[in-house]
Amino acid sequence: MINIQTIFVRVRHWLFWYGAYGFCCKSRNDEITLYSDQNQMNFLGYFELTTVTGLINLLKYDMDIIGDDKEYCEEIESFINGYEDIHYHYIYPRDLEDVSRQVPHSAPTNIDGYKPVYIDMWSKLSNYWDVDEIKKSIRIIAKDFLGLYTENVEFIDIPTFEETKLSYEQDYKPFVNEN
């Protein structure tokens, strides 16, 4: 395990910030990108973070439980009903173009020897994501995939309250005006 002073994280979606600033419910599913520098020049990896509540909603509203998504749904249900607090779901290359998109860090390989192109961390450690819960998850991911230990996790590209409010109003105002 290598010690690193700070891991910097960028949350990829505005919904996280809408929840963090209280404009809506807190996020239950977010994509994050990790860097070892504040200038985002040294990419460490990207991950998706999903809470059990997010997984339950996914099953309930977005998945074809008996069709194309059956195996994925069974994996989700197994995690929800199991005893693990954390589970990683991996998406492996589906074609030759995907092979170039394999994660650059440590990760399990599939039967063809390929690393995942995408990693989703499912967690029972929190019902929603806030700054502290994401920091806790990043420390776990850093250890599990990057072989890194850090005490410091800092967010970068944090929008201000005013920027977030404006974005929220632009995203949701059209829906409010329809009623």
XYZ file of C-alpha atoms in Angstrom:
179
model
C 0.000 0.000 0.000
C 1.355 3.396 -1.025
C 0.581 6.530 0.955
C -0.594 9.500 -1.070
C -1.115 12.917 0.487
C -4.418 13.755 -1.208
C -6.786 12.257 -3.734
C -8.825 14.797 -5.649
C -12.330 13.929 -6.778
C -14.633 15.464 -9.340
C -18.314 14.543 -9.247
C -19.590 14.306 -12.803
C -23.259 15.193 -12.327
C -25.129 18.270 -11.161
C -27.686 16.110 -9.297
C -25.130 15.491 -6.554
C -24.704 19.227 -6.015
C -28.481 19.831 -6.175
C -28.823 17.444 -3.229
C -25.767 18.762 -1.414
C -27.176 22.302 -1.523
C -30.705 21.177 -0.592
C -32.563 21.782 -3.864
C -33.744 18.171 -3.996
C -33.183 14.838 -2.307
C -29.575 13.792 -1.918
C -28.098 11.681 -4.674
C -28.091 7.896 -4.537
C -26.020 7.361 -7.665
C -23.025 9.372 -8.865
C -20.043 9.081 -11.163
C -16.704 10.271 -9.862
C -13.288 10.832 -11.395
C -10.164 10.600 -9.246
C -6.880 12.475 -9.684
C -3.645 12.701 -7.723
C -3.364 16.424 -8.454
C -5.685 19.385 -8.187
C -5.032 20.407 -11.811
C -6.513 17.099 -13.019
C -3.400 16.167 -14.988
C -2.759 12.804 -13.297
C -5.867 10.661 -13.782
C -6.270 7.793 -11.322
C -9.617 6.324 -12.335
C -13.341 6.760 -12.618
C -16.068 4.914 -10.820
C -19.793 4.912 -10.307
C -21.158 4.914 -6.750
C -24.620 3.488 -6.115
C -26.489 3.078 -2.827
C -28.909 0.229 -2.110
C -31.782 2.708 -2.397
C -30.526 3.623 -5.860
C -30.314 -0.059 -6.812
C -33.849 -0.725 -5.552
C -35.154 2.192 -7.620
C -33.215 0.925 -10.628
C -34.870 -2.489 -10.324
C -38.283 -0.988 -9.732
C -38.366 1.600 -12.499
C -35.602 1.088 -15.064
C -34.796 -2.575 -15.563
C -36.258 -5.425 -17.602
C -36.177 -7.990 -14.789
C -37.206 -10.948 -16.941
C -35.685 -9.924 -20.264
C -32.347 -8.545 -21.383
C -31.367 -7.312 -17.910
C -32.177 -10.546 -16.052
C -28.595 -11.476 -15.022
C -27.794 -7.914 -13.963
C -31.008 -7.738 -11.927
C -30.185 -11.037 -10.244
C -26.745 -9.693 -9.301
C -28.366 -6.587 -7.809
C -30.927 -8.630 -5.874
C -28.210 -10.942 -4.590
C -26.285 -7.958 -3.236
C -29.372 -6.315 -1.728
C -30.349 -9.521 0.058
C -26.784 -10.561 0.932
C -24.452 -9.745 3.783
C -21.762 -7.752 1.964
C -21.635 -4.004 2.617
C -19.847 -3.336 -0.670
C -19.967 -5.068 -4.031
C -18.275 -4.136 -7.274
C -20.039 -4.619 -10.591
C -17.785 -4.700 -13.650
C -18.535 -3.977 -17.281
C -15.976 -5.642 -19.524
C -15.142 -4.876 -23.159
C -17.960 -5.921 -25.466
C -16.035 -5.421 -28.707
C -12.558 -4.551 -29.991
C -13.209 -0.826 -29.662
C -13.922 -1.291 -25.932
C -10.572 -3.029 -25.382
C -8.782 0.333 -25.563
C -11.062 1.654 -22.801
C -9.951 -0.785 -20.090
C -9.243 0.792 -16.716
C -5.542 1.653 -16.245
C -5.428 0.538 -12.610
C -5.661 -2.788 -10.841
C -8.948 -4.613 -11.432
C -10.052 -8.215 -11.937
C -9.848 -9.591 -15.449
C -12.556 -11.541 -17.231
C -12.188 -14.937 -18.919
C -10.572 -13.235 -21.950
C -7.959 -11.506 -19.779
C -9.494 -8.036 -20.120
C -9.909 -5.510 -17.321
C -13.244 -3.714 -16.940
C -14.072 -0.590 -18.887
C -16.351 0.543 -16.060
C -16.611 -0.190 -12.332
C -19.676 0.452 -10.186
C -19.342 0.341 -6.390
C -22.605 -0.749 -4.769
C -22.764 0.246 -1.124
C -24.897 -0.415 1.928
C -22.779 2.007 3.964
C -25.050 4.959 3.214
C -28.595 5.630 2.007
C -27.489 8.651 -0.028
C -24.310 10.411 -1.124
C -23.015 13.509 0.530
C -19.482 14.866 0.717
C -18.467 12.740 3.715
C -19.925 9.505 2.339
C -18.188 9.986 -1.001
C -14.891 10.632 0.792
C -15.327 7.392 2.758
C -16.054 5.466 -0.447
C -13.054 6.971 -2.223
C -10.749 5.755 0.547
C -12.148 2.237 0.076
C -11.820 2.390 -3.719
C -8.287 3.798 -3.478
C -7.251 0.850 -1.330
C -9.090 -1.803 -3.372
C -8.110 -0.685 -6.876
C -5.274 1.807 -6.707
C -3.212 0.367 -3.846
C -3.284 3.794 -2.241
C -3.872 4.949 1.298
C -4.902 8.542 1.906
C -6.423 10.532 4.711
C -7.172 13.551 2.535
C -9.866 13.567 -0.118
C -10.616 16.934 -1.677
C -13.370 17.842 -4.101
C -12.486 19.884 -7.171
C -14.731 21.824 -9.527
C -17.224 22.525 -6.752
C -19.956 24.796 -8.045
C -21.059 27.651 -5.822
C -24.519 27.751 -4.281
C -25.547 30.412 -6.818
C -24.256 28.388 -9.804
C -26.026 25.303 -8.525
C -29.283 27.162 -7.974
C -29.168 28.619 -11.488
C -28.432 25.211 -13.014
C -31.211 23.598 -10.986
C -33.697 26.241 -12.105
C -32.651 25.811 -15.743
C -32.938 22.013 -15.510
C -36.270 21.918 -13.676
C -38.043 25.199 -14.481
C -39.440 23.890 -17.796
C -41.127 21.048 -15.890
C -42.561 23.370 -13.236
C -44.009 25.737 -15.869
C -45.831 22.889 -17.656
C -48.293 22.476 -14.771
